[in-house]
């Protein structure tokens, strides 16, 4: 699938690569740092369950919010480019981000619900956290592909599909965690 760019996109495209923003997708990989932070913390949880408190400091951030808060040199350009990014890229990108946010928040909430910081994690709970991290990493790989303009195997989703899937993922995460501690 090829992308047909608008005149506004073509006018901006020439400035993107020098700013470390992909000229095909209009997105920057710097946004993935937002998720990489929480992945590192989640990876520590099986050995240090009290790190859940550090996980509480993480909160979902939109692409624009991430760049507004970042020290990224070309953050204004990153925000401008995102605003006119091709829909065929931005729609699945936003869907995956919404699912990631729900999955991460649901996992952290589930760990709090069962008192993971106080009680520690059973082997099964540690395995579940590992599985959740793998899911997050798979989703991050797909985001990375989108940022690099690779559309193969990525389905554009409607806003309704995004929310339905995200809610289903969050519910599944909580149910899985609850089973381990009943």
Tab-separated table of N, CA and C in Angstrom:
chain	number	residue	atom	x	y	z
A	1	UNK	N	0.846	-1.165	0.000
A	1	UNK	CA	0.000	0.000	0.000
A	1	UNK	C	0.899	1.238	0.000
A	2	UNK	N	0.624	2.144	-0.906
A	2	UNK	CA	1.410	3.372	-0.957
A	2	UNK	C	0.578	4.531	-0.412
A	3	UNK	N	1.271	5.528	0.067
A	3	UNK	CA	0.626	6.686	0.663
A	3	UNK	C	0.587	7.808	-0.363
A	4	UNK	N	-0.559	8.421	-0.516
A	4	UNK	CA	-0.696	9.587	-1.380
A	4	UNK	C	-0.682	10.803	-0.458
A	5	UNK	N	0.331	11.632	-0.617
A	5	UNK	CA	0.515	12.778	0.268
A	5	UNK	C	-0.217	14.010	-0.248
A	6	UNK	N	-0.727	14.800	0.683
A	6	UNK	CA	-1.386	16.062	0.351
A	6	UNK	C	-0.325	17.121	0.060
A	7	UNK	N	-0.739	18.242	-0.479
A	7	UNK	CA	0.195	19.340	-0.741
A	7	UNK	C	0.842	19.825	0.556
A	8	UNK	N	0.063	19.902	1.628
A	8	UNK	CA	0.600	20.345	2.926
A	8	UNK	C	1.659	19.367	3.430
A	9	UNK	N	1.408	18.078	3.247
A	9	UNK	CA	2.378	17.075	3.676
A	9	UNK	C	3.651	17.163	2.842
A	10	UNK	N	3.494	17.313	1.534
A	10	UNK	CA	4.660	17.409	0.659
A	10	UNK	C	5.502	18.640	0.997
A	11	UNK	N	4.842	19.732	1.354
A	11	UNK	CA	5.557	20.962	1.702
A	11	UNK	C	6.390	20.797	2.969
A	12	UNK	N	5.915	20.001	3.905
A	12	UNK	CA	6.608	19.805	5.184
A	12	UNK	C	7.630	18.674	5.128
A	13	UNK	N	7.422	17.746	4.241
A	13	UNK	CA	8.205	16.513	4.194
A	13	UNK	C	9.717	16.749	4.114
A	14	UNK	N	10.137	17.731	3.390
A	14	UNK	CA	11.555	17.993	3.206
A	14	UNK	C	12.289	18.382	4.478
A	15	UNK	N	11.597	18.879	5.476
A	15	UNK	CA	12.213	19.312	6.731
A	15	UNK	C	12.281	18.202	7.780
A	16	UNK	N	11.626	17.088	7.544
A	16	UNK	CA	11.454	16.080	8.582
A	16	UNK	C	12.689	15.229	8.853
A	17	UNK	N	13.309	14.708	7.832
A	17	UNK	CA	14.403	13.762	8.037
A	17	UNK	C	15.547	14.373	8.847
A	18	UNK	N	15.917	15.608	8.568
A	18	UNK	CA	16.998	16.264	9.305
A	18	UNK	C	16.644	16.434	10.783
A	19	UNK	N	15.347	16.436	11.102
A	19	UNK	CA	14.887	16.597	12.485
A	19	UNK	C	14.632	15.255	13.168
A	20	UNK	N	15.031	14.154	12.527
A	20	UNK	CA	14.824	12.809	13.060
A	20	UNK	C	13.335	12.454	13.169
A	21	UNK	N	12.586	12.912	12.182
A	21	UNK	CA	11.164	12.594	12.039
A	21	UNK	C	11.034	11.883	10.697
A	22	UNK	N	10.376	10.744	10.681
A	22	UNK	CA	10.293	9.971	9.451
A	22	UNK	C	9.453	10.718	8.408
A	23	UNK	N	10.023	10.967	7.218
A	23	UNK	CA	9.284	11.714	6.199
A	23	UNK	C	8.163	10.922	5.519
A	24	UNK	N	8.142	9.613	5.720
A	24	UNK	CA	7.057	8.806	5.154
A	24	UNK	C	5.847	8.800	6.084
A	25	UNK	N	6.104	8.715	7.400
A	25	UNK	CA	5.009	8.591	8.364
A	25	UNK	C	4.680	9.890	9.088
A	26	UNK	N	5.653	10.836	9.092
A	26	UNK	CA	5.525	12.100	9.820
A	26	UNK	C	5.593	11.890	11.333
A	27	UNK	N	6.155	10.762	11.769
A	27	UNK	CA	6.262	10.417	13.180
A	27	UNK	C	7.729	10.256	13.574
A	28	UNK	N	8.012	10.452	14.858
A	28	UNK	CA	9.370	10.317	15.387
A	28	UNK	C	9.437	9.170	16.389
A	29	UNK	N	10.520	8.416	16.331
A	29	UNK	CA	10.704	7.300	17.255
A	29	UNK	C	10.876	7.762	18.695
A	30	UNK	N	11.184	9.023	18.925
A	30	UNK	CA	11.355	9.529	20.285
A	30	UNK	C	10.121	9.247	21.141
A	31	UNK	N	8.946	9.192	20.538
A	31	UNK	CA	7.727	8.922	21.298
A	31	UNK	C	7.784	7.563	21.999
A	32	UNK	N	8.485	6.611	21.413
A	32	UNK	CA	8.561	5.274	22.008
A	32	UNK	C	9.268	5.295	23.360
A	33	UNK	N	10.087	6.304	23.609
A	33	UNK	CA	10.752	6.421	24.914
A	33	UNK	C	9.741	6.486	26.047
A	34	UNK	N	8.588	7.066	25.764
A	34	UNK	CA	7.527	7.146	26.779
A	34	UNK	C	7.131	5.743	27.256
A	35	UNK	N	7.032	4.815	26.347
A	35	UNK	CA	6.667	3.441	26.698
A	35	UNK	C	7.866	2.632	27.184
A	36	UNK	N	9.035	2.898	26.644
A	36	UNK	CA	10.227	2.160	27.068
A	36	UNK	C	10.501	2.349	28.556
A	37	UNK	N	10.178	3.511	29.094
A	37	UNK	CA	10.362	3.772	30.524
A	37	UNK	C	9.560	2.782	31.367
A	38	UNK	N	8.297	2.615	31.045
A	38	UNK	CA	7.443	1.743	31.842
A	38	UNK	C	7.804	0.274	31.624
A	39	UNK	N	8.247	-0.075	30.434
A	39	UNK	CA	8.663	-1.458	30.185
A	39	UNK	C	9.832	-1.817	31.096
A	40	UNK	N	10.796	-0.916	31.224
A	40	UNK	CA	11.940	-1.188	32.101
A	40	UNK	C	11.494	-1.390	33.548
A	41	UNK	N	10.546	-0.587	33.998
A	41	UNK	CA	10.048	-0.740	35.369
A	41	UNK	C	9.289	-2.056	35.542
A	42	UNK	N	8.437	-2.384	34.578
A	42	UNK	CA	7.679	-3.636	34.660
A	42	UNK	C	8.610	-4.846	34.669
A	43	UNK	N	9.703	-4.761	33.928
A	43	UNK	CA	10.661	-5.873	33.894
A	43	UNK	C	11.307	-6.112	35.258
A	44	UNK	N	11.379	-5.083	36.070
A	44	UNK	CA	11.990	-5.220	37.403
A	44	UNK	C	11.020	-5.793	38.446
A	45	UNK	N	9.718	-5.734	38.172
A	45	UNK	CA	8.724	-6.124	39.173
A	45	UNK	C	8.854	-7.549	39.714
A	46	UNK	N	9.115	-8.553	38.899
A	46	UNK	CA	9.204	-9.898	39.474
A	46	UNK	C	10.263	-10.007	40.580
A	47	UNK	N	11.364	-9.300	40.434
A	47	UNK	CA	12.420	-9.350	41.447
A	47	UNK	C	12.254	-8.291	42.529
A	48	UNK	N	11.598	-7.194	42.183
A	48	UNK	CA	11.429	-6.084	43.131
A	48	UNK	C	9.988	-5.570	43.071
A	49	UNK	N	9.031	-6.283	43.658
A	49	UNK	CA	7.625	-5.904	43.568
A	49	UNK	C	7.325	-4.497	44.096
A	50	UNK	N	8.170	-4.000	44.998
A	50	UNK	CA	7.929	-2.654	45.515
A	50	UNK	C	8.165	-1.573	44.448
A	51	UNK	N	8.745	-1.945	43.319
A	51	UNK	CA	8.925	-1.003	42.208
A	51	UNK	C	7.578	-0.576	41.611
A	52	UNK	N	6.496	-1.215	42.027
A	52	UNK	CA	5.164	-0.840	41.557
A	52	UNK	C	4.905	0.636	41.846
A	53	UNK	N	5.479	1.130	42.933
A	53	UNK	CA	5.306	2.548	43.271
A	53	UNK	C	5.929	3.449	42.210
A	54	UNK	N	7.054	3.025	41.641
A	54	UNK	CA	7.659	3.779	40.538
A	54	UNK	C	6.796	3.704	39.283
A	55	UNK	N	6.118	2.580	39.108
A	55	UNK	CA	5.209	2.443	37.963
A	55	UNK	C	4.050	3.433	38.066
A	56	UNK	N	3.674	3.764	39.296
A	56	UNK	CA	2.569	4.707	39.502
A	56	UNK	C	2.883	6.101	38.967
A	57	UNK	N	4.161	6.421	38.847
A	57	UNK	CA	4.553	7.730	38.326
A	57	UNK	C	4.334	7.832	36.819
A	58	UNK	N	4.210	6.687	36.160
A	58	UNK	CA	3.992	6.679	34.718
A	58	UNK	C	2.515	6.902	34.442
A	59	UNK	N	2.244	7.704	33.427
A	59	UNK	CA	0.860	7.911	32.989
A	59	UNK	C	0.852	7.998	31.470
A	60	UNK	N	-0.241	7.566	30.852
A	60	UNK	CA	-0.324	7.701	29.396
A	60	UNK	C	-0.131	9.158	28.972
A	61	UNK	N	0.544	9.330	27.862
A	61	UNK	CA	0.721	10.653	27.263
A	61	UNK	C	0.429	10.527	25.781
A	62	UNK	N	-0.301	11.488	25.291
A	62	UNK	CA	-0.512	11.522	23.850
A	62	UNK	C	0.813	11.864	23.173
A	63	UNK	N	0.856	11.652	21.895
A	63	UNK	CA	2.044	11.990	21.105
A	63	UNK	C	2.382	13.463	21.293
A	64	UNK	N	1.381	14.305	21.165
A	64	UNK	CA	1.595	15.749	21.302
A	64	UNK	C	2.069	16.089	22.715
A	65	UNK	N	1.426	15.539	23.729
A	65	UNK	CA	1.809	15.814	25.114
A	65	UNK	C	3.250	15.375	25.382
A	66	UNK	N	3.635	14.224	24.846
A	66	UNK	CA	5.008	13.741	25.022
A	66	UNK	C	5.992	14.776	24.498
A	67	UNK	N	5.757	15.278	23.302
A	67	UNK	CA	6.701	16.226	22.717
A	67	UNK	C	6.640	17.591	23.391
A	68	UNK	N	5.464	17.992	23.832
A	68	UNK	CA	5.379	19.249	24.577
A	68	UNK	C	6.226	19.178	25.845
A	69	UNK	N	6.277	18.016	26.486
A	69	UNK	CA	7.004	17.832	27.734
A	69	UNK	C	8.477	17.446	27.528
A	70	UNK	N	8.874	17.159	26.313
A	70	UNK	CA	10.210	16.602	26.067
A	70	UNK	C	11.246	17.688	25.774
A	71	UNK	N	12.483	17.236	25.755
A	71	UNK	CA	13.583	18.101	25.365
A	71	UNK	C	13.979	17.869	23.909
A	72	UNK	N	13.126	17.173	23.163
A	72	UNK	CA	13.387	16.886	21.749
A	72	UNK	C	13.623	18.205	21.017
A	73	UNK	N	14.713	18.311	20.318
A	73	UNK	CA	15.114	19.562	19.680
A	73	UNK	C	14.046	20.112	18.735
A	74	UNK	N	13.468	19.250	17.944
A	74	UNK	CA	12.495	19.686	16.944
A	74	UNK	C	11.071	19.369	17.385
A	75	UNK	N	10.773	19.606	18.650
A	75	UNK	CA	9.462	19.194	19.155
A	75	UNK	C	8.309	19.929	18.482
A	76	UNK	N	8.468	21.185	18.154
A	76	UNK	CA	7.388	21.913	17.464
A	76	UNK	C	7.139	21.319	16.088
A	77	UNK	N	8.202	20.961	15.399
A	77	UNK	CA	8.058	20.327	14.093
A	77	UNK	C	7.423	18.942	14.237
A	78	UNK	N	7.798	18.197	15.272
A	78	UNK	CA	7.221	16.865	15.508
A	78	UNK	C	5.714	16.978	15.727
A	79	UNK	N	5.300	17.979	16.483
A	79	UNK	CA	3.868	18.184	16.751
A	79	UNK	C	3.145	18.616	15.482
A	80	UNK	N	3.757	19.514	14.734
A	80	UNK	CA	3.151	19.969	13.474
A	80	UNK	C	3.010	18.807	12.491
A	81	UNK	N	4.059	18.004	12.382
A	81	UNK	CA	4.030	16.865	11.452
A	81	UNK	C	2.963	15.852	11.863
A	82	UNK	N	2.860	15.599	13.149
A	82	UNK	CA	1.857	14.658	13.635
A	82	UNK	C	0.442	15.140	13.278
A	83	UNK	N	0.241	16.427	13.355
A	83	UNK	CA	-1.070	16.995	13.041
A	83	UNK	C	-1.522	16.745	11.617
A	84	UNK	N	-0.559	16.543	10.720
A	84	UNK	CA	-0.936	16.282	9.318
A	84	UNK	C	-0.427	14.915	8.837
A	85	UNK	N	-0.063	14.055	9.778
A	85	UNK	CA	0.396	12.708	9.409
A	85	UNK	C	-0.697	11.994	8.611
A	86	UNK	N	-0.302	11.180	7.648
A	86	UNK	CA	-1.293	10.448	6.852
A	86	UNK	C	-2.206	9.600	7.747
A	87	UNK	N	-3.494	9.665	7.499
A	87	UNK	CA	-4.464	8.907	8.298
A	87	UNK	C	-4.177	7.407	8.295
A	88	UNK	N	-3.670	6.906	7.185
A	88	UNK	CA	-3.385	5.465	7.082
A	88	UNK	C	-2.289	5.058	8.075
A	89	UNK	N	-1.501	6.009	8.519
A	89	UNK	CA	-0.483	5.772	9.545
A	89	UNK	C	-1.021	6.136	10.921
A	90	UNK	N	-1.575	7.328	11.035
A	90	UNK	CA	-1.965	7.843	12.346
A	90	UNK	C	-3.103	7.060	12.987
A	91	UNK	N	-4.064	6.605	12.229
A	91	UNK	CA	-5.199	5.878	12.810
A	91	UNK	C	-4.760	4.582	13.497
A	92	UNK	N	-3.997	3.702	12.828
A	92	UNK	CA	-3.553	2.507	13.556
A	92	UNK	C	-2.549	2.842	14.662
A	93	UNK	N	-1.747	3.875	14.466
A	93	UNK	CA	-0.800	4.313	15.496
A	93	UNK	C	-1.552	4.687	16.765
A	94	UNK	N	-2.581	5.495	16.644
A	94	UNK	CA	-3.377	5.893	17.805
A	94	UNK	C	-4.106	4.714	18.423
A	95	UNK	N	-4.559	3.777	17.589
A	95	UNK	CA	-5.244	2.592	18.110
A	95	UNK	C	-4.306	1.756	18.971
A	96	UNK	N	-3.100	1.557	18.488
A	96	UNK	CA	-2.136	0.766	19.234
A	96	UNK	C	-1.758	1.479	20.528
A	97	UNK	N	-1.567	2.790	20.460
A	97	UNK	CA	-1.247	3.557	21.672
A	97	UNK	C	-2.374	3.451	22.701
A	98	UNK	N	-3.605	3.527	22.256
A	98	UNK	CA	-4.742	3.406	23.179
A	98	UNK	C	-4.751	2.029	23.835
A	99	UNK	N	-4.480	0.997	23.048
A	99	UNK	CA	-4.434	-0.361	23.595
A	99	UNK	C	-3.267	-0.534	24.557
A	100	UNK	N	-2.128	0.023	24.220
A	100	UNK	CA	-0.970	-0.033	25.107
A	100	UNK	C	-1.274	0.627	26.444
A	101	UNK	N	-1.853	1.811	26.381
A	101	UNK	CA	-2.182	2.541	27.608
A	101	UNK	C	-3.106	1.724	28.499
A	102	UNK	N	-4.145	1.159	27.925
A	102	UNK	CA	-5.103	0.362	28.704
A	102	UNK	C	-4.433	-0.892	29.277
A	103	UNK	N	-3.622	-1.541	28.489
A	103	UNK	CA	-2.950	-2.752	28.943
A	103	UNK	C	-2.010	-2.445	30.110
A	104	UNK	N	-1.232	-1.395	29.982
A	104	UNK	CA	-0.279	-1.036	31.031
A	104	UNK	C	-1.007	-0.590	32.298
A	105	UNK	N	-1.959	0.302	32.151
A	105	UNK	CA	-2.704	0.807	33.312
A	105	UNK	C	-3.476	-0.330	33.987
A	106	UNK	N	-4.083	-1.209	33.205
A	106	UNK	CA	-4.815	-2.347	33.764
A	106	UNK	C	-3.901	-3.294	34.522
A	107	UNK	N	-2.711	-3.516	34.009
A	107	UNK	CA	-1.755	-4.390	34.675
A	107	UNK	C	-1.300	-3.787	36.000
A	108	UNK	N	-0.970	-2.504	35.979
A	108	UNK	CA	-0.531	-1.832	37.212
A	108	UNK	C	-1.662	-1.815	38.241
A	109	UNK	N	-2.864	-1.508	37.808
A	109	UNK	CA	-4.008	-1.482	38.727
A	109	UNK	C	-4.249	-2.868	39.318
A	110	UNK	N	-4.138	-3.898	38.509
A	110	UNK	CA	-4.320	-5.263	38.999
A	110	UNK	C	-3.276	-5.640	40.036
A	111	UNK	N	-2.060	-5.228	39.825
A	111	UNK	CA	-1.003	-5.517	40.794
A	111	UNK	C	-1.268	-4.813	42.120
A	112	UNK	N	-1.778	-3.614	42.053
A	112	UNK	CA	-2.140	-2.906	43.290
A	112	UNK	C	-3.295	-3.606	43.997
A	113	UNK	N	-4.271	-4.036	43.209
A	113	UNK	CA	-5.456	-4.657	43.780
A	113	UNK	C	-5.107	-5.887	44.605
A	114	UNK	N	-4.120	-6.604	44.147
A	114	UNK	CA	-3.749	-7.833	44.854
A	114	UNK	C	-2.602	-7.624	45.846
A	115	UNK	N	-2.187	-6.377	46.029
A	115	UNK	CA	-1.150	-6.072	47.010
A	115	UNK	C	0.213	-6.619	46.653
A	116	UNK	N	0.576	-6.549	45.396
A	116	UNK	CA	1.845	-7.111	44.943
A	116	UNK	C	3.048	-6.519	45.674
A	117	UNK	N	3.016	-5.234	45.963
A	117	UNK	CA	4.156	-4.598	46.636
A	117	UNK	C	4.342	-5.159	48.043
A	118	UNK	N	3.233	-5.437	48.697
A	118	UNK	CA	3.300	-5.924	50.077
A	118	UNK	C	3.503	-7.436	50.148
A	119	UNK	N	2.843	-8.156	49.261
A	119	UNK	CA	2.829	-9.621	49.332
A	119	UNK	C	3.842	-10.280	48.418
A	120	UNK	N	4.390	-9.537	47.471
A	120	UNK	CA	5.276	-10.122	46.479
A	120	UNK	C	4.485	-10.801	45.374
A	121	UNK	N	5.184	-11.387	44.459
A	121	UNK	CA	4.555	-12.048	43.320
A	121	UNK	C	4.824	-13.546	43.368
A	122	UNK	N	3.791	-14.316	43.124
A	122	UNK	CA	3.981	-15.757	42.979
A	122	UNK	C	4.669	-16.013	41.643
A	123	UNK	N	5.111	-17.220	41.427
A	123	UNK	CA	5.709	-17.583	40.139
A	123	UNK	C	4.743	-17.355	38.985
A	124	UNK	N	3.462	-17.699	39.215
A	124	UNK	CA	2.458	-17.497	38.172
A	124	UNK	C	2.257	-16.009	37.878
A	125	UNK	N	2.272	-15.192	38.925
A	125	UNK	CA	2.094	-13.757	38.726
A	125	UNK	C	3.287	-13.174	37.986
A	126	UNK	N	4.482	-13.617	38.313
A	126	UNK	CA	5.675	-13.153	37.611
A	126	UNK	C	5.617	-13.561	36.138
A	127	UNK	N	5.115	-14.763	35.875
A	127	UNK	CA	4.959	-15.225	34.490
A	127	UNK	C	3.937	-14.365	33.744
A	128	UNK	N	2.873	-13.971	34.451
A	128	UNK	CA	1.869	-13.115	33.828
A	128	UNK	C	2.475	-11.747	33.484
A	129	UNK	N	3.252	-11.190	34.396
A	129	UNK	CA	3.900	-9.907	34.131
A	129	UNK	C	4.813	-10.045	32.916
A	130	UNK	N	5.549	-11.132	32.837
A	130	UNK	CA	6.428	-11.365	31.689
A	130	UNK	C	5.612	-11.421	30.391
A	131	UNK	N	4.473	-12.096	30.432
A	131	UNK	CA	3.608	-12.184	29.249
A	131	UNK	C	3.084	-10.804	28.853
A	132	UNK	N	2.715	-9.995	29.856
A	132	UNK	CA	2.238	-8.639	29.574
A	132	UNK	C	3.347	-7.794	28.950
A	133	UNK	N	4.560	-7.951	29.446
A	133	UNK	CA	5.693	-7.211	28.884
A	133	UNK	C	5.905	-7.618	27.430
A	134	UNK	N	5.777	-8.895	27.147
A	134	UNK	CA	5.918	-9.365	25.762
A	134	UNK	C	4.836	-8.761	24.868
A	135	UNK	N	3.598	-8.678	25.381
A	135	UNK	CA	2.527	-8.041	24.616
A	135	UNK	C	2.869	-6.586	24.341
A	136	UNK	N	3.329	-5.885	25.355
A	136	UNK	CA	3.692	-4.474	25.200
A	136	UNK	C	4.816	-4.346	24.173
A	137	UNK	N	5.823	-5.194	24.269
A	137	UNK	CA	6.944	-5.119	23.331
A	137	UNK	C	6.513	-5.416	21.901
A	138	UNK	N	5.595	-6.360	21.722
A	138	UNK	CA	5.063	-6.631	20.383
A	138	UNK	C	4.353	-5.406	19.827
A	139	UNK	N	3.585	-4.744	20.678
A	139	UNK	CA	2.867	-3.552	20.240
A	139	UNK	C	3.850	-2.419	19.924
A	140	UNK	N	4.919	-2.326	20.701
A	140	UNK	CA	5.936	-1.313	20.432
A	140	UNK	C	6.647	-1.584	19.106
A	141	UNK	N	6.850	-2.849	18.784
A	141	UNK	CA	7.457	-3.195	17.483
A	141	UNK	C	6.552	-2.741	16.338
A	142	UNK	N	5.257	-2.937	16.517
A	142	UNK	CA	4.317	-2.496	15.486
A	142	UNK	C	4.326	-0.973	15.380
A	143	UNK	N	4.362	-0.277	16.516
A	143	UNK	CA	4.458	1.185	16.480
A	143	UNK	C	5.726	1.614	15.746
A	144	UNK	N	6.826	0.934	16.029
A	144	UNK	CA	8.090	1.256	15.371
A	144	UNK	C	7.977	1.079	13.855
A	145	UNK	N	7.306	0.008	13.440
A	145	UNK	CA	7.100	-0.213	12.005
A	145	UNK	C	6.284	0.928	11.395
A	146	UNK	N	5.238	1.335	12.088
A	146	UNK	CA	4.418	2.431	11.589
A	146	UNK	C	5.224	3.721	11.498
A	147	UNK	N	6.018	3.999	12.523
A	147	UNK	CA	6.843	5.201	12.521
A	147	UNK	C	7.792	5.195	11.325
A	148	UNK	N	8.237	4.016	10.933
A	148	UNK	CA	9.121	3.910	9.774
A	148	UNK	C	8.358	3.739	8.458
A	149	UNK	N	7.048	3.941	8.511
A	149	UNK	CA	6.240	3.944	7.293
A	149	UNK	C	5.919	2.583	6.738
A	150	UNK	N	6.104	1.546	7.523
A	150	UNK	CA	5.803	0.182	7.066
A	150	UNK	C	4.372	-0.158	7.451
A	151	UNK	N	3.540	-0.360	6.447
A	151	UNK	CA	2.122	-0.591	6.675
A	151	UNK	C	1.719	-2.053	6.539
A	152	UNK	N	2.640	-2.917	6.133
A	152	UNK	CA	2.310	-4.323	5.927
A	152	UNK	C	1.756	-4.940	7.198
A	153	UNK	N	0.601	-5.520	7.096
A	153	UNK	CA	0.006	-6.225	8.217
A	153	UNK	C	-0.622	-5.335	9.276
A	154	UNK	N	-0.634	-4.041	9.066
A	154	UNK	CA	-1.233	-3.131	10.033
A	154	UNK	C	-2.591	-2.706	9.499
A	155	UNK	N	-3.611	-2.940	10.305
A	155	UNK	CA	-4.981	-2.645	9.908
A	155	UNK	C	-5.404	-1.294	10.477
A	156	UNK	N	-5.937	-0.451	9.634
A	156	UNK	CA	-6.506	0.800	10.127
A	156	UNK	C	-7.761	0.471	10.923
A	157	UNK	N	-7.946	1.137	12.031
A	157	UNK	CA	-9.085	0.864	12.901
A	157	UNK	C	-9.923	2.121	13.091
A	158	UNK	N	-11.202	1.909	13.268
A	158	UNK	CA	-12.067	3.035	13.585
A	158	UNK	C	-11.931	3.354	15.062
A	159	UNK	N	-12.361	4.534	15.476
A	159	UNK	CA	-12.301	4.911	16.893
A	159	UNK	C	-13.098	3.925	17.744
A	160	UNK	N	-14.230	3.442	17.262
A	160	UNK	CA	-15.039	2.484	18.018
A	160	UNK	C	-14.271	1.185	18.221
A	161	UNK	N	-13.592	0.693	17.171
A	161	UNK	CA	-12.802	-0.522	17.299
A	161	UNK	C	-11.668	-0.332	18.299
A	162	UNK	N	-11.056	0.838	18.283
A	162	UNK	CA	-9.966	1.141	19.206
A	162	UNK	C	-10.457	0.992	20.638
A	163	UNK	N	-11.557	1.630	20.967
A	163	UNK	CA	-12.045	1.626	22.346
A	163	UNK	C	-12.559	0.247	22.757
A	164	UNK	N	-13.265	-0.441	21.858
A	164	UNK	CA	-13.763	-1.773	22.173
A	164	UNK	C	-12.612	-2.717	22.489
A	165	UNK	N	-11.588	-2.700	21.653
A	165	UNK	CA	-10.456	-3.596	21.852
A	165	UNK	C	-9.692	-3.225	23.120
A	166	UNK	N	-9.495	-1.943	23.358
A	166	UNK	CA	-8.756	-1.497	24.545
A	166	UNK	C	-9.483	-1.900	25.819
A	167	UNK	N	-10.785	-1.731	25.857
A	167	UNK	CA	-11.558	-2.109	27.039
A	167	UNK	C	-11.509	-3.615	27.257
A	168	UNK	N	-11.572	-4.378	26.174
A	168	UNK	CA	-11.488	-5.837	26.260
A	168	UNK	C	-10.129	-6.259	26.807
A	169	UNK	N	-9.045	-5.651	26.333
A	169	UNK	CA	-7.692	-5.954	26.816
A	169	UNK	C	-7.551	-5.642	28.298
A	170	UNK	N	-8.044	-4.475	28.719
A	170	UNK	CA	-7.930	-4.073	30.119
A	170	UNK	C	-8.705	-5.033	31.013
A	171	UNK	N	-9.885	-5.432	30.597
A	171	UNK	CA	-10.700	-6.362	31.383
A	171	UNK	C	-10.013	-7.720	31.471
A	172	UNK	N	-9.447	-8.173	30.375
A	172	UNK	CA	-8.757	-9.452	30.359
A	172	UNK	C	-7.542	-9.403	31.285
A	173	UNK	N	-6.810	-8.324	31.249
A	173	UNK	CA	-5.644	-8.180	32.100
A	173	UNK	C	-6.036	-8.293	33.560
A	174	UNK	N	-7.047	-7.578	33.970
A	174	UNK	CA	-7.480	-7.598	35.363
A	174	UNK	C	-7.967	-8.990	35.748
A	175	UNK	N	-8.727	-9.626	34.887
A	175	UNK	CA	-9.238	-10.967	35.185
A	175	UNK	C	-8.087	-11.961	35.335
A	176	UNK	N	-7.086	-11.861	34.456
A	176	UNK	CA	-5.937	-12.759	34.545
A	176	UNK	C	-5.185	-12.569	35.857
A	177	UNK	N	-4.971	-11.339	36.245
A	177	UNK	CA	-4.258	-11.069	37.492
A	177	UNK	C	-5.067	-11.545	38.690
A	178	UNK	N	-6.374	-11.268	38.687
A	178	UNK	CA	-7.235	-11.698	39.787
A	178	UNK	C	-7.169	-13.203	39.997
A	179	UNK	N	-7.134	-13.975	38.918
A	179	UNK	CA	-7.100	-15.436	39.018
A	179	UNK	C	-5.866	-15.924	39.773
A	180	UNK	N	-4.773	-15.209	39.634
A	180	UNK	CA	-3.527	-15.648	40.237
A	180	UNK	C	-3.517	-15.482	41.755
A	181	UNK	N	-4.392	-14.628	42.286
A	181	UNK	CA	-4.319	-14.309	43.700
A	181	UNK	C	-5.573	-14.680	44.481
A	182	UNK	N	-6.532	-15.323	43.833
A	182	UNK	CA	-7.766	-15.697	44.530
A	182	UNK	C	-7.535	-16.811	45.516
